[in-house]
Coordinates of C-alpha atoms in Angstrom, one line a residue:
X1337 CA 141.0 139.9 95.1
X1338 CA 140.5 140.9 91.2
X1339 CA 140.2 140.0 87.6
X1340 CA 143.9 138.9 87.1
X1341 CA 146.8 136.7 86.6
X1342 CA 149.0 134.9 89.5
X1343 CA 150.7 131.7 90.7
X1344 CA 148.6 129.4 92.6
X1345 CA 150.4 127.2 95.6
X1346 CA 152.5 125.3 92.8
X1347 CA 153.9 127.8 90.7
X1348 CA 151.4 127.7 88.2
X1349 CA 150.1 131.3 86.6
X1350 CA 146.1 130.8 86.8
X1351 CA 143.2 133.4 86.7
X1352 CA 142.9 134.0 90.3
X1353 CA 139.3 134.3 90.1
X1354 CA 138.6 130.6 88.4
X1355 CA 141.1 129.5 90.6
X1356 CA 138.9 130.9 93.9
X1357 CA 136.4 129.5 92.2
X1358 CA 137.5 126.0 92.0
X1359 CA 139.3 125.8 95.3
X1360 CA 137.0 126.9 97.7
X1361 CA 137.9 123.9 100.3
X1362 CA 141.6 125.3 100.6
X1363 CA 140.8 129.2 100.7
X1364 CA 139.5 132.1 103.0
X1365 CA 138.5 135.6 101.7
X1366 CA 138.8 138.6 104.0
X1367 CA 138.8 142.2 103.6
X1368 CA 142.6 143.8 103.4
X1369 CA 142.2 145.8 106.0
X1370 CA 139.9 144.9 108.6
X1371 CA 140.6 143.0 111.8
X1372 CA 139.0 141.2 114.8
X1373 CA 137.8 138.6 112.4
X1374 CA 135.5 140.3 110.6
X1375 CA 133.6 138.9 107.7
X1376 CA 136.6 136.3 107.4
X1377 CA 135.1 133.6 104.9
X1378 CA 136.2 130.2 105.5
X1379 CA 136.1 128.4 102.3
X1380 CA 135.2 124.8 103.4
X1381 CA 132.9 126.2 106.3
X1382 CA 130.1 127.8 103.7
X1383 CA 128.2 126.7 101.0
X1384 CA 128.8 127.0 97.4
X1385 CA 126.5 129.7 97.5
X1386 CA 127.6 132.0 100.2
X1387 CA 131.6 131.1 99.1
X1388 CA 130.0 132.7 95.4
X1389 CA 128.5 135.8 97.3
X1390 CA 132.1 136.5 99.0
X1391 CA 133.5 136.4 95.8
X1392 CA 131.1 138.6 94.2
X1393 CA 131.1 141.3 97.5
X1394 CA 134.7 141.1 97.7
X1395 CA 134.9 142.2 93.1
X1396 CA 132.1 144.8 94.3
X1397 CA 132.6 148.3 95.9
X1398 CA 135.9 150.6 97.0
X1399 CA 137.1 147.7 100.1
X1400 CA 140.3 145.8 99.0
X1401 CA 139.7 142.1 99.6
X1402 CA 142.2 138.9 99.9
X1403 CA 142.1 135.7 99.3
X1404 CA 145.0 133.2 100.9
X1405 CA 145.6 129.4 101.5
X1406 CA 143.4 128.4 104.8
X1407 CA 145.8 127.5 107.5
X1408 CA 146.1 124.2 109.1
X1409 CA 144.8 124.8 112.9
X1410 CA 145.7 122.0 115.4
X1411 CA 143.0 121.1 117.8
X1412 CA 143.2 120.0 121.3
X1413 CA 140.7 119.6 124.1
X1414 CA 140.4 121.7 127.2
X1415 CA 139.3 121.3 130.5
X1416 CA 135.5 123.8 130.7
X1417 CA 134.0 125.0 133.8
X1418 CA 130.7 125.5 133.5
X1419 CA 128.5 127.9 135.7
X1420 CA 127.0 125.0 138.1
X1421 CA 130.9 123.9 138.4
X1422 CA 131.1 120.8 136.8
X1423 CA 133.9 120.1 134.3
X1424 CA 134.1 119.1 131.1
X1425 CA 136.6 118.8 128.2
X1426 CA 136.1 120.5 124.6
X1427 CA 137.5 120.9 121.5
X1428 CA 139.4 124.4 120.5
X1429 CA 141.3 125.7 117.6
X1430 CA 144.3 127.0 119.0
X1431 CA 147.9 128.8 117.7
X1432 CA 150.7 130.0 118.6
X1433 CA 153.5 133.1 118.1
X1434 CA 157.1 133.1 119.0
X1435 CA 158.7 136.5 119.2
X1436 CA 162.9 136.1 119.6
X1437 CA 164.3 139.1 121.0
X1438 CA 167.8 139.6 122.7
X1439 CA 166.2 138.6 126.2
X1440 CA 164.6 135.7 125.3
X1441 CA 161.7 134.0 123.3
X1442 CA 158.6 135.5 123.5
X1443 CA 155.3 132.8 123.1
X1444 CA 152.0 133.9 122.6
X1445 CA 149.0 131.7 122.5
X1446 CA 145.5 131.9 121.7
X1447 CA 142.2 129.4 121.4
X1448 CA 139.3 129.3 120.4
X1449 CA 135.7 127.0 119.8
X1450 CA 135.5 129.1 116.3
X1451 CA 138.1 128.5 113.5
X1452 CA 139.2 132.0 113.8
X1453 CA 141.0 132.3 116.3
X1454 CA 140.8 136.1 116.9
X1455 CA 139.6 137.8 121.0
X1456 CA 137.3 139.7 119.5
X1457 CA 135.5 136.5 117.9
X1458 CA 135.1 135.3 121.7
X1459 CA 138.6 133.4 121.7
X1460 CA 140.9 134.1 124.6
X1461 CA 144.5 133.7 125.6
X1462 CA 146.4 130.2 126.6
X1463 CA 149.1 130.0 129.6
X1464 CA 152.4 128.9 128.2
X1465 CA 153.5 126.7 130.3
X1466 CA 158.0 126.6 130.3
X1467 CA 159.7 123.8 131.7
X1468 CA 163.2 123.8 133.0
X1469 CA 165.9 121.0 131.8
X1470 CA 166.7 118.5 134.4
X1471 CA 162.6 119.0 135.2
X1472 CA 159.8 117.1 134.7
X1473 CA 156.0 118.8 134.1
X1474 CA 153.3 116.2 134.7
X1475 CA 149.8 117.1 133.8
X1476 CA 146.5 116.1 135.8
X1477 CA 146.4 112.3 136.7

């Protein structure tokens, strides 16, 4: 994240800072080199204001910052225990990796109640659940 020149999701050169500016609801800013989720900035999940501070902290000091397209997160509700047993369902941001290898397909999957969907934001890991042809998986009736 600087004072420059680049293409914005069309192809167009733009100033990437008036261009940050003007598309907070499609953008995230996060440090380069960070991880776990920290001080990830969700464009369309702050104010104007705060969005204007993360641009500002991430032009100030020696940290290398980026700034990228937000990703689309699918949603789904889960089944929740809670401590006195009873269940109920909520919504969680959830994604999922596939890593091909010469043994076989790899899937790893993650959710979360925050948009970032990160373990050390308090997410947590999803059972994959394969099914074999000629079978049929039903869910919970």
């Amino acid at each position: 994240m600087r004072d420059c020149r680049t293409t914005d999701p069309e192809g167009i050169t733009v100033s990437l800072l008036e261009f940050a500016r003007n598309n907070q609801d499609i953008l995230v800013i996060k440090p380069n080199r960070s991880y776990g989720g920290d001080r990830i900035v969700i464009g369309p999940s702050v104010s104007q204001g705060e969005w204007e501070a993360a641009i500002e902290e991430s032009l100030s000091g020696s940290e290398s910052w980026v700034v990228q397209r937000l990703a689309r997160i699918s949603v789904a509700e889960f089944p929740v225990i809670a401590p006195d047993g009873t269940v109920s369902h909520e919504p969680f941001y959830t994604v999922m990796g596939f890593a091909p290898t010469k043994y076989g397909v790899a899937i790893l999957g993650r959710a979360s109640q925050k948009q970032v969907v990160n373990v050390a934001q308090r997410g947590g890991m999803c059972a994959v659940l394969v099914g074999k042809y000629g079978k049929t998986l039903h869910g919970p009736r």
